[in-house]
Amino acid sequence: MDVVNNSDTMDNNLDTVDETTSVQVKSFFETAPILKDANSITGKVTRFIDQNSSISGNEGPRRVVCVTSGGTTVPLEQRCVRYIDNFSSGHRGATSTEYFLKAGYSVIFLYRRGTCQPYCRSLPDDPLLECFKLTGDSRIEVRESHSEAVKSTLSGHHAAVSGGFLLKLPFTTIFEYLQILRLIATSMKNLGPNAMFYLAAAVSDFYVPWESMAVHKIQSASGPLDMRLAQVPKMLSVLRKEWAPTAFCVSFKLETDTDILLEKAGTALKRYKMHAVVANELSTRKEVVILVTNSGKVSVHRENDRSDVESPLIKQLVEKHSSYIKEINA
Ligand code: 9Z3
């Protein structure tokens, strides 16, 4: 595969997106396939934000976080038969959502269809088939062995959804993901510093632009496949500078080579003006992450192998978000 890898130019301007990124972003959205159900998604997001921003507690207006989760796909054909995917299970996003809800945040959970869902971690992979059984008189019963897991899933999920604190929005492709993220971000702009972005989704770096994509299934009879992938424009700087400039932004940096992880995380922090970057290595990502901010780097570990690294991580981020809100409002 011939990968087009335009090297990033360091963007030194604090307030505006550099010209090249701006052109790439514009072209990405102008040529992307139209987002299905855009009106319905906009309606859901607007209602959710209106309802939650009108709730006030001891610490001011209720905070709203957009948690992104799972991996984006890159279609290779417009009538898609094949696509490029990545490893992300959505565990990080789903688990973090539970801890944000527990900390009193409302959550817009932007997740890849079919990946992990909040409160469902303790359920078996096929809950309907394994958790339930049919009784002799055709009623459905929870199997004793799974009743605790089902109870905690139902009660957690019910409290969040029926309370109106959790909005779940699915995506599959990179085109859907970025269009919905933009829609959410521009709607969250009015929340000012009470908004947070927690960008845990594994977002494709390369894609096939819609207009240069084969319409029908690519034929194997033509021999080996040469394909040109363009670079996905760096949306983090646009999110930060244009879509929701006063929101608290946390991005993730994933590497498999620990020697370059912290350097790359530090660069992302500065280049995209993030408030925090969570650095993680593929094989240890459930045990330890490193929280990189302007005040330094802190390792965050899970307490034991039955606990979640997201618990101390979200605690620290909530504290940092509180300081940020105070600073902005001072
Ligand atoms: C992460 O680094 C997440 O922590 C994981 C979580 C994807 C590793 P799982 O879903 O894994 O629980 O299986 N997410 C961000 C990865 C990413 O695409 N980062 C971009 C980059 O590294 C910046 S936005 O360039």
mmCIF file of C-alpha atoms and ligand atoms in Angstrom:
data_model
loop_
_atom_site.group_PDB
_atom_site.id
_atom_site.type_symbol
_atom_site.label_atom_id
_atom_site.label_comp_id
_atom_site.label_asym_id
_atom_site.label_seq_id
_atom_site.Cartn_x
_atom_site.Cartn_y
_atom_site.Cartn_z
ATOM 1 C CA MET A 1 0.000 0.000 0.000
ATOM 2 C CA ASP A 2 1.239 3.428 -0.890
ATOM 3 C CA VAL A 3 0.697 5.576 2.167
ATOM 4 C CA VAL A 4 0.637 9.339 1.742
ATOM 5 C CA ASN A 5 2.164 10.630 4.927
ATOM 6 C CA ASN A 6 2.447 14.393 4.824
ATOM 7 C CA SER A 7 4.546 15.214 7.855
ATOM 8 C CA ASP A 8 2.849 17.501 10.364
ATOM 9 C CA THR A 9 3.867 21.085 10.405
ATOM 10 C CA MET A 10 4.186 22.479 13.912
ATOM 11 C CA ASP A 11 1.328 24.902 14.469
ATOM 12 C CA ASN A 12 2.586 27.711 16.636
ATOM 13 C CA ASN A 13 -0.469 29.911 16.485
ATOM 14 C CA LEU A 14 -2.512 29.789 19.673
ATOM 15 C CA ASP A 15 -5.848 30.911 18.320
ATOM 16 C CA THR A 16 -6.236 29.854 14.715
ATOM 17 C CA VAL A 17 -5.925 26.625 12.809
ATOM 18 C CA ASP A 18 -3.062 26.746 10.294
ATOM 19 C CA GLU A 19 -3.986 27.252 6.643
ATOM 20 C CA THR A 20 -3.033 23.720 5.460
ATOM 21 C CA THR A 21 -5.079 21.995 8.176
ATOM 22 C CA SER A 22 -7.968 24.344 7.525
ATOM 23 C CA VAL A 23 -8.044 23.446 3.816
ATOM 24 C CA GLN A 24 -7.731 19.704 4.549
ATOM 25 C CA VAL A 25 -10.514 19.799 7.142
ATOM 26 C CA LYS A 26 -12.838 21.737 4.824
ATOM 27 C CA SER A 27 -12.212 19.295 2.006
ATOM 28 C CA PHE A 28 -12.697 16.285 4.316
ATOM 29 C CA PHE A 29 -16.162 17.430 5.364
ATOM 30 C CA GLU A 30 -17.201 18.699 1.919
ATOM 31 C CA THR A 31 -16.389 15.388 0.264
ATOM 32 C CA ALA A 32 -17.560 13.048 3.048
ATOM 33 C CA PRO A 33 -20.742 11.042 2.393
ATOM 34 C CA ILE A 34 -23.783 12.719 3.905
ATOM 35 C CA LEU A 35 -24.343 11.715 7.531
ATOM 36 C CA LYS A 36 -27.532 9.666 7.793
ATOM 37 C CA ASP A 37 -29.938 10.804 10.511
ATOM 38 C CA ALA A 38 -28.041 14.077 11.004
ATOM 39 C CA ASN A 39 -31.235 15.902 12.027
ATOM 40 C CA SER A 40 -32.221 13.270 14.529
ATOM 41 C CA ILE A 41 -28.693 13.188 16.035
ATOM 42 C CA THR A 42 -28.628 16.997 16.263
ATOM 43 C CA GLY A 43 -32.019 16.957 18.011
ATOM 44 C CA LYS A 44 -30.876 14.345 20.551
ATOM 45 C CA VAL A 45 -27.622 16.169 21.290
ATOM 46 C CA THR A 46 -29.278 19.577 21.634
ATOM 47 C CA ARG A 47 -32.000 18.268 23.945
ATOM 48 C CA PHE A 48 -29.457 16.383 26.056
ATOM 49 C CA ILE A 49 -27.235 19.436 26.448
ATOM 50 C CA ASP A 50 -30.155 21.775 27.187
ATOM 51 C CA GLN A 51 -31.568 19.441 29.830
ATOM 52 C CA ASN A 52 -28.257 18.734 31.531
ATOM 53 C CA SER A 53 -26.900 22.283 31.476
ATOM 54 C CA SER A 54 -29.993 23.497 33.299
ATOM 55 C CA ILE A 55 -29.234 21.179 36.250
ATOM 56 C CA SER A 56 -27.176 22.873 38.967
ATOM 57 C CA GLY A 57 -25.443 21.321 41.967
ATOM 58 C CA ASN A 58 -23.129 22.549 44.742
ATOM 59 C CA GLU A 59 -20.294 22.913 42.278
ATOM 60 C CA GLY A 60 -22.240 24.920 39.680
ATOM 61 C CA PRO A 61 -23.882 23.716 36.466
ATOM 62 C CA ARG A 62 -23.722 19.991 35.764
ATOM 63 C CA ARG A 63 -20.697 19.140 33.676
ATOM 64 C CA VAL A 64 -20.994 17.299 30.368
ATOM 65 C CA VAL A 65 -18.268 15.088 28.933
ATOM 66 C CA CYS A 66 -18.134 13.638 25.447
ATOM 67 C CA VAL A 67 -16.395 10.260 25.685
ATOM 68 C CA THR A 68 -15.334 8.741 22.362
ATOM 69 C CA SER A 69 -14.809 5.011 22.274
ATOM 70 C CA GLY A 70 -13.786 2.153 19.968
ATOM 71 C CA GLY A 71 -12.063 2.324 16.583
ATOM 72 C CA THR A 72 -13.129 4.026 13.365
ATOM 73 C CA THR A 73 -13.255 2.008 10.134
ATOM 74 C CA VAL A 74 -11.922 3.157 6.769
ATOM 75 C CA PRO A 75 -14.117 1.886 3.933
ATOM 76 C CA LEU A 76 -12.327 0.793 0.755
ATOM 77 C CA GLU A 77 -15.427 0.815 -1.446
ATOM 78 C CA GLN A 78 -18.447 3.139 -1.442
ATOM 79 C CA ARG A 79 -20.742 0.092 -1.444
ATOM 80 C CA CYS A 80 -18.556 -1.202 1.275
ATOM 81 C CA VAL A 81 -17.495 -4.839 1.305
ATOM 82 C CA ARG A 82 -14.032 -4.309 2.746
ATOM 83 C CA TYR A 83 -12.643 -1.833 5.248
ATOM 84 C CA ILE A 84 -9.545 -1.153 7.331
ATOM 85 C CA ASP A 85 -10.135 -1.474 11.064
ATOM 86 C CA ASN A 86 -8.135 -1.356 14.287
ATOM 87 C CA PHE A 87 -7.890 -3.308 17.537
ATOM 88 C CA SER A 88 -9.856 -1.020 19.875
ATOM 89 C CA SER A 89 -12.418 -2.884 22.002
ATOM 90 C CA GLY A 90 -14.040 0.222 23.487
ATOM 91 C CA HIS A 91 -13.217 -0.981 26.999
ATOM 92 C CA ARG A 92 -11.486 2.297 27.938
ATOM 93 C CA GLY A 93 -14.383 4.474 26.797
ATOM 94 C CA ALA A 94 -17.106 2.305 28.350
ATOM 95 C CA THR A 95 -15.321 1.981 31.699
ATOM 96 C CA SER A 96 -14.465 5.682 31.827
ATOM 97 C CA THR A 97 -18.105 6.550 31.128
ATOM 98 C CA GLU A 98 -19.143 4.659 34.277
ATOM 99 C CA TYR A 99 -16.611 6.595 36.376
ATOM 100 C CA PHE A 100 -17.615 9.957 34.881
ATOM 101 C CA LEU A 101 -21.281 9.236 35.675
ATOM 102 C CA LYS A 102 -20.287 8.258 39.197
ATOM 103 C CA ALA A 103 -18.425 11.571 39.527
ATOM 104 C CA GLY A 104 -21.628 13.465 38.649
ATOM 105 C CA TYR A 105 -20.978 14.169 34.969
ATOM 106 C CA SER A 106 -23.475 13.698 32.164
ATOM 107 C CA VAL A 107 -21.961 11.720 29.318
ATOM 108 C CA ILE A 108 -22.343 11.760 25.552
ATOM 109 C CA PHE A 109 -20.921 8.351 24.665
ATOM 110 C CA LEU A 110 -19.826 8.359 21.003
ATOM 111 C CA TYR A 111 -19.012 4.714 20.377
ATOM 112 C CA ARG A 112 -18.228 2.284 17.600
ATOM 113 C CA ARG A 113 -21.170 -0.036 16.931
ATOM 114 C CA GLY A 114 -20.645 -3.448 18.502
ATOM 115 C CA THR A 115 -17.938 -2.390 20.993
ATOM 116 C CA CYS A 116 -18.033 -2.451 24.841
ATOM 117 C CA GLN A 117 -20.899 -0.602 26.505
ATOM 118 C CA PRO A 118 -21.010 1.064 29.923
ATOM 119 C CA TYR A 119 -22.196 -1.279 32.721
ATOM 120 C CA CYS A 120 -21.927 -4.340 30.484
ATOM 121 C CA ARG A 121 -18.365 -5.337 31.361
ATOM 122 C CA SER A 122 -19.305 -8.124 33.730
ATOM 123 C CA LEU A 123 -21.768 -9.704 31.319
ATOM 124 C CA PRO A 124 -20.721 -12.632 29.130
ATOM 125 C CA ASP A 125 -20.128 -11.938 25.411
ATOM 126 C CA ASP A 126 -23.513 -13.231 24.430
ATOM 127 C CA PRO A 127 -25.680 -12.073 27.343
ATOM 128 C CA LEU A 128 -29.061 -13.007 25.891
ATOM 129 C CA LEU A 129 -28.076 -16.588 25.256
ATOM 130 C CA GLU A 130 -25.979 -17.094 28.370
ATOM 131 C CA CYS A 131 -27.630 -14.955 31.053
ATOM 132 C CA PHE A 132 -31.214 -15.987 30.500
ATOM 133 C CA LYS A 133 -33.140 -19.222 30.298
ATOM 134 C CA LEU A 134 -36.629 -20.198 29.234
ATOM 135 C CA THR A 135 -38.714 -21.756 31.979
ATOM 136 C CA GLY A 136 -41.145 -24.637 31.413
ATOM 137 C CA ASP A 137 -44.059 -22.175 31.159
ATOM 138 C CA SER A 138 -42.205 -20.060 28.539
ATOM 139 C CA ARG A 139 -41.131 -17.259 30.861
ATOM 140 C CA ILE A 140 -37.619 -15.768 30.703
ATOM 141 C CA GLU A 141 -35.514 -16.042 33.828
ATOM 142 C CA VAL A 142 -32.010 -14.866 34.712
ATOM 143 C CA ARG A 143 -29.670 -17.769 35.417
ATOM 144 C CA GLU A 144 -28.586 -17.773 39.078
ATOM 145 C CA SER A 145 -24.891 -17.722 38.082
ATOM 146 C CA HIS A 146 -25.356 -14.416 36.221
ATOM 147 C CA SER A 147 -27.948 -12.693 38.384
ATOM 148 C CA GLU A 148 -25.509 -10.357 40.188
ATOM 149 C CA ALA A 149 -23.942 -9.191 36.908
ATOM 150 C CA VAL A 150 -27.354 -8.638 35.295
ATOM 151 C CA LYS A 151 -28.628 -6.731 38.338
ATOM 152 C CA SER A 152 -25.653 -4.370 38.456
ATOM 153 C CA THR A 153 -25.792 -3.815 34.676
ATOM 154 C CA LEU A 154 -29.501 -3.057 34.732
ATOM 155 C CA SER A 155 -29.401 -0.773 37.758
ATOM 156 C CA GLY A 156 -26.356 1.219 36.583
ATOM 157 C CA HIS A 157 -27.647 1.566 33.060
ATOM 158 C CA HIS A 158 -31.205 2.340 34.142
ATOM 159 C CA ALA A 159 -30.093 5.091 36.565
ATOM 160 C CA ALA A 160 -27.955 6.756 33.898
ATOM 161 C CA VAL A 161 -30.359 6.507 30.975
ATOM 162 C CA SER A 162 -33.666 7.103 32.759
ATOM 163 C CA GLY A 163 -32.102 10.004 34.687
ATOM 164 C CA GLY A 164 -31.189 11.524 31.309
ATOM 165 C CA PHE A 165 -27.471 11.562 32.135
ATOM 166 C CA LEU A 166 -26.233 9.245 29.380
ATOM 167 C CA LEU A 167 -26.692 9.707 25.642
ATOM 168 C CA LYS A 168 -25.293 6.955 23.430
ATOM 169 C CA LEU A 169 -24.498 7.687 19.776
ATOM 170 C CA PRO A 170 -23.022 5.008 17.506
ATOM 171 C CA PHE A 171 -20.605 5.361 14.559
ATOM 172 C CA THR A 172 -18.846 2.939 12.258
ATOM 173 C CA THR A 173 -16.710 4.824 9.727
ATOM 174 C CA ILE A 174 -14.185 7.633 10.101
ATOM 175 C CA PHE A 175 -16.622 9.825 8.121
ATOM 176 C CA GLU A 176 -19.465 9.248 10.609
ATOM 177 C CA TYR A 177 -17.184 9.622 13.613
ATOM 178 C CA LEU A 178 -15.772 13.015 12.632
ATOM 179 C CA GLN A 179 -19.104 14.409 11.446
ATOM 180 C CA ILE A 180 -20.830 13.436 14.699
ATOM 181 C CA LEU A 181 -17.897 14.674 16.792
ATOM 182 C CA ARG A 182 -18.103 18.076 15.064
ATOM 183 C CA LEU A 183 -21.845 18.200 15.627
ATOM 184 C CA ILE A 184 -21.454 17.388 19.339
ATOM 185 C CA ALA A 185 -18.547 19.786 19.811
ATOM 186 C CA THR A 186 -20.251 22.761 18.205
ATOM 187 C CA SER A 187 -23.362 22.043 20.300
ATOM 188 C CA MET A 188 -21.244 21.837 23.471
ATOM 189 C CA LYS A 189 -19.585 25.187 22.759
ATOM 190 C CA ASN A 190 -22.223 26.984 24.862
ATOM 191 C CA LEU A 191 -21.261 24.951 27.937
ATOM 192 C CA GLY A 192 -17.950 26.822 28.035
ATOM 193 C CA PRO A 193 -15.464 25.337 30.522
ATOM 194 C CA ASN A 194 -18.107 22.936 31.936
ATOM 195 C CA ALA A 195 -17.662 20.810 28.817
ATOM 196 C CA MET A 196 -15.028 18.124 28.562
ATOM 197 C CA PHE A 197 -13.804 15.978 25.659
ATOM 198 C CA TYR A 198 -12.251 12.629 26.527
ATOM 199 C CA LEU A 199 -11.070 11.298 23.192
ATOM 200 C CA ALA A 200 -10.357 7.621 23.802
ATOM 201 C CA ALA A 201 -11.484 6.379 20.380
ATOM 202 C CA ALA A 202 -8.740 4.926 18.208
ATOM 203 C CA VAL A 203 -9.098 7.160 15.173
ATOM 204 C CA SER A 204 -7.730 6.127 11.780
ATOM 205 C CA ASP A 205 -4.744 8.180 10.668
ATOM 206 C CA PHE A 206 -5.240 7.353 6.983
ATOM 207 C CA TYR A 207 -8.311 7.048 4.795
ATOM 208 C CA VAL A 208 -9.560 6.795 1.240
ATOM 209 C CA PRO A 209 -11.291 10.053 0.222
ATOM 210 C CA TRP A 210 -14.867 9.344 -0.831
ATOM 211 C CA GLU A 211 -14.491 10.745 -4.355
ATOM 212 C CA SER A 212 -11.437 8.612 -5.128
ATOM 213 C CA MET A 213 -12.966 5.451 -3.642
ATOM 214 C CA ALA A 214 -14.093 2.548 -5.857
ATOM 215 C CA VAL A 215 -17.887 2.491 -6.036
ATOM 216 C CA HIS A 216 -18.297 -1.272 -6.312
ATOM 217 C CA LYS A 217 -16.480 -4.199 -4.756
ATOM 218 C CA ILE A 218 -12.818 -4.147 -5.769
ATOM 219 C CA GLN A 219 -12.116 -7.059 -8.107
ATOM 220 C CA SER A 220 -9.349 -9.490 -7.293
ATOM 221 C CA ALA A 221 -8.917 -10.501 -10.950
ATOM 222 C CA SER A 222 -7.017 -7.241 -11.574
ATOM 223 C CA GLY A 223 -4.054 -8.572 -9.552
ATOM 224 C CA PRO A 224 -2.305 -7.033 -6.516
ATOM 225 C CA LEU A 225 -3.982 -3.986 -5.072
ATOM 226 C CA ASP A 226 -2.282 -0.592 -5.129
ATOM 227 C CA MET A 227 -4.119 1.874 -2.991
ATOM 228 C CA ARG A 228 -3.362 5.445 -2.034
ATOM 229 C CA LEU A 229 -4.375 6.509 1.458
ATOM 230 C CA ALA A 230 -4.616 10.177 2.366
ATOM 231 C CA GLN A 231 -3.903 11.488 5.824
ATOM 232 C CA VAL A 232 -6.920 12.191 8.025
ATOM 233 C CA PRO A 233 -6.728 15.919 8.850
ATOM 234 C CA LYS A 234 -5.708 16.700 12.427
ATOM 235 C CA MET A 235 -9.094 17.495 13.932
ATOM 236 C CA LEU A 236 -7.776 17.967 17.470
ATOM 237 C CA SER A 237 -6.570 21.472 16.719
ATOM 238 C CA VAL A 238 -9.883 22.357 15.050
ATOM 239 C CA LEU A 239 -11.840 20.983 18.001
ATOM 240 C CA ARG A 240 -9.694 22.957 20.394
ATOM 241 C CA LYS A 241 -9.562 26.222 18.489
ATOM 242 C CA GLU A 242 -12.853 26.410 16.609
ATOM 243 C CA TRP A 243 -15.505 23.892 17.602
ATOM 244 C CA ALA A 244 -15.345 24.205 21.400
ATOM 245 C CA PRO A 245 -12.508 26.564 22.320
ATOM 246 C CA THR A 246 -13.216 26.766 26.062
ATOM 247 C CA ALA A 247 -13.888 23.064 26.658
ATOM 248 C CA PHE A 248 -11.418 20.996 28.699
ATOM 249 C CA CYS A 249 -9.786 18.604 26.218
ATOM 250 C CA VAL A 250 -8.152 15.264 26.960
ATOM 251 C CA SER A 251 -6.687 13.237 24.104
ATOM 252 C CA PHE A 252 -4.965 9.850 24.110
ATOM 253 C CA LYS A 253 -1.666 8.790 22.651
ATOM 254 C CA LEU A 254 -1.143 5.146 21.882
ATOM 255 C CA GLU A 255 2.174 3.592 20.931
ATOM 256 C CA THR A 256 3.660 0.115 20.948
ATOM 257 C CA ASP A 257 7.195 1.453 21.385
ATOM 258 C CA THR A 258 7.563 2.859 24.926
ATOM 259 C CA ASP A 259 10.727 4.737 23.916
ATOM 260 C CA ILE A 260 8.744 7.217 21.840
ATOM 261 C CA LEU A 261 5.454 7.265 23.795
ATOM 262 C CA LEU A 262 6.146 10.124 26.197
ATOM 263 C CA GLU A 263 7.832 12.295 23.629
ATOM 264 C CA LYS A 264 4.855 11.889 21.268
ATOM 265 C CA ALA A 265 2.390 12.597 24.074
ATOM 266 C CA GLY A 266 4.293 15.766 25.003
ATOM 267 C CA THR A 267 4.269 16.895 21.377
ATOM 268 C CA ALA A 268 0.499 16.274 21.121
ATOM 269 C CA LEU A 269 -0.075 18.286 24.306
ATOM 270 C CA LYS A 270 1.720 21.302 22.858
ATOM 271 C CA ARG A 271 0.767 20.978 19.202
ATOM 272 C CA TYR A 272 -2.961 20.613 19.778
ATOM 273 C CA LYS A 273 -3.091 22.707 22.967
ATOM 274 C CA MET A 274 -4.659 19.826 24.875
ATOM 275 C CA HIS A 275 -5.252 20.228 28.615
ATOM 276 C CA ALA A 276 -4.098 16.652 29.185
ATOM 277 C CA VAL A 277 -2.830 13.759 27.102
ATOM 278 C CA VAL A 278 -3.184 10.208 28.379
ATOM 279 C CA ALA A 279 -0.228 8.170 27.142
ATOM 280 C CA ASN A 280 -0.645 4.406 26.978
ATOM 281 C CA GLU A 281 1.200 1.434 25.581
ATOM 282 C CA LEU A 282 -0.826 -1.254 23.836
ATOM 283 C CA SER A 283 0.023 -4.264 26.004
ATOM 284 C CA THR A 284 -0.137 -2.508 29.410
ATOM 285 C CA ARG A 285 -3.020 -0.133 28.702
ATOM 286 C CA LYS A 286 -5.333 -1.717 31.257
ATOM 287 C CA GLU A 287 -2.737 -1.538 34.044
ATOM 288 C CA VAL A 288 -1.024 1.806 33.715
ATOM 289 C CA VAL A 289 -1.351 5.088 31.849
ATOM 290 C CA ILE A 290 0.709 8.263 32.085
ATOM 291 C CA LEU A 291 -1.111 11.523 32.496
ATOM 292 C CA VAL A 292 0.795 14.252 30.680
ATOM 293 C CA THR A 293 -0.096 17.883 31.430
ATOM 294 C CA ASN A 294 1.703 21.207 31.504
ATOM 295 C CA SER A 295 2.536 20.499 35.156
ATOM 296 C CA GLY A 296 4.388 17.281 34.332
ATOM 297 C CA LYS A 297 3.930 13.543 33.874
ATOM 298 C CA VAL A 298 2.220 11.296 36.410
ATOM 299 C CA SER A 299 1.932 7.492 36.226
ATOM 300 C CA VAL A 300 -1.531 6.273 37.066
ATOM 301 C CA HIS A 301 -1.791 2.606 38.093
ATOM 302 C CA ARG A 302 -4.758 0.408 38.841
ATOM 303 C CA GLU A 303 -4.827 -0.678 42.473
ATOM 304 C CA ASN A 304 -4.924 -4.429 41.823
ATOM 305 C CA ASP A 305 -5.795 -6.782 38.999
ATOM 306 C CA ARG A 306 -9.522 -6.617 39.796
ATOM 307 C CA SER A 307 -9.695 -2.824 39.737
ATOM 308 C CA ASP A 308 -9.736 -0.358 36.838
ATOM 309 C CA VAL A 309 -7.013 2.116 35.924
ATOM 310 C CA GLU A 310 -9.865 4.400 34.813
ATOM 311 C CA SER A 311 -10.927 4.895 38.449
ATOM 312 C CA PRO A 312 -7.813 6.894 39.554
ATOM 313 C CA LEU A 313 -7.473 8.395 36.073
ATOM 314 C CA ILE A 314 -10.964 9.929 36.029
ATOM 315 C CA LYS A 315 -10.486 11.110 39.628
ATOM 316 C CA GLN A 316 -7.388 13.071 38.591
ATOM 317 C CA LEU A 317 -9.016 14.445 35.468
ATOM 318 C CA VAL A 318 -12.081 15.606 37.399
ATOM 319 C CA GLU A 319 -9.772 17.495 39.801
ATOM 320 C CA LYS A 320 -7.920 19.083 36.906
ATOM 321 C CA HIS A 321 -11.205 19.999 35.240
ATOM 322 C CA SER A 322 -12.411 21.653 38.488
ATOM 323 C CA SER A 323 -9.240 23.778 38.687
ATOM 324 C CA TYR A 324 -9.644 24.690 35.031
ATOM 325 C CA ILE A 325 -13.265 25.833 35.540
ATOM 326 C CA LYS A 326 -12.214 27.943 38.551
ATOM 327 C CA GLU A 327 -9.366 29.485 36.583
ATOM 328 C CA ILE A 328 -11.579 30.366 33.591
ATOM 329 C CA ASN A 329 -14.360 31.750 35.789
ATOM 330 C CA ALA A 330 -12.002 33.756 38.047
HETATM 331 C C1 9Z3 B 1 -6.308 5.141 23.227
HETATM 332 O O1 9Z3 B 1 -5.127 5.278 23.329
HETATM 333 C C2 9Z3 B 1 -7.105 4.190 24.110
HETATM 334 O O2 9Z3 B 1 -6.624 4.172 25.405
HETATM 335 C C3 9Z3 B 1 -7.121 2.730 23.532
HETATM 336 C C4 9Z3 B 1 -8.033 1.892 24.438
HETATM 337 C C5 9Z3 B 1 -7.667 2.753 22.098
HETATM 338 C C6 9Z3 B 1 -5.713 2.141 23.552
HETATM 339 P P1 9Z3 B 1 -9.523 -0.223 24.162
HETATM 340 O O3 9Z3 B 1 -10.530 0.509 23.300
HETATM 341 O O4 9Z3 B 1 -8.123 0.572 24.003
HETATM 342 O O5 9Z3 B 1 -9.889 -0.210 25.610
HETATM 343 O O6 9Z3 B 1 -9.245 -1.612 23.620
HETATM 344 N N1 9Z3 B 1 -7.022 5.837 22.319
HETATM 345 C C7 9Z3 B 1 -6.495 6.813 21.396
HETATM 346 C C8 9Z3 B 1 -5.760 6.226 20.258
HETATM 347 C C9 9Z3 B 1 -5.555 7.242 19.167
HETATM 348 O O7 9Z3 B 1 -6.038 7.052 18.077
HETATM 349 N N2 9Z3 B 1 -4.828 8.330 19.427
HETATM 350 C C10 9Z3 B 1 -4.397 9.234 18.403
HETATM 351 C C11 9Z3 B 1 -2.911 9.048 18.243
HETATM 352 O O8 9Z3 B 1 -2.316 8.259 18.999
HETATM 353 C C12 9Z3 B 1 -4.680 10.676 18.800
HETATM 354 S S1 9Z3 B 1 -6.385 11.046 18.811
HETATM 355 O O9 9Z3 B 1 -2.338 9.655 17.324
#
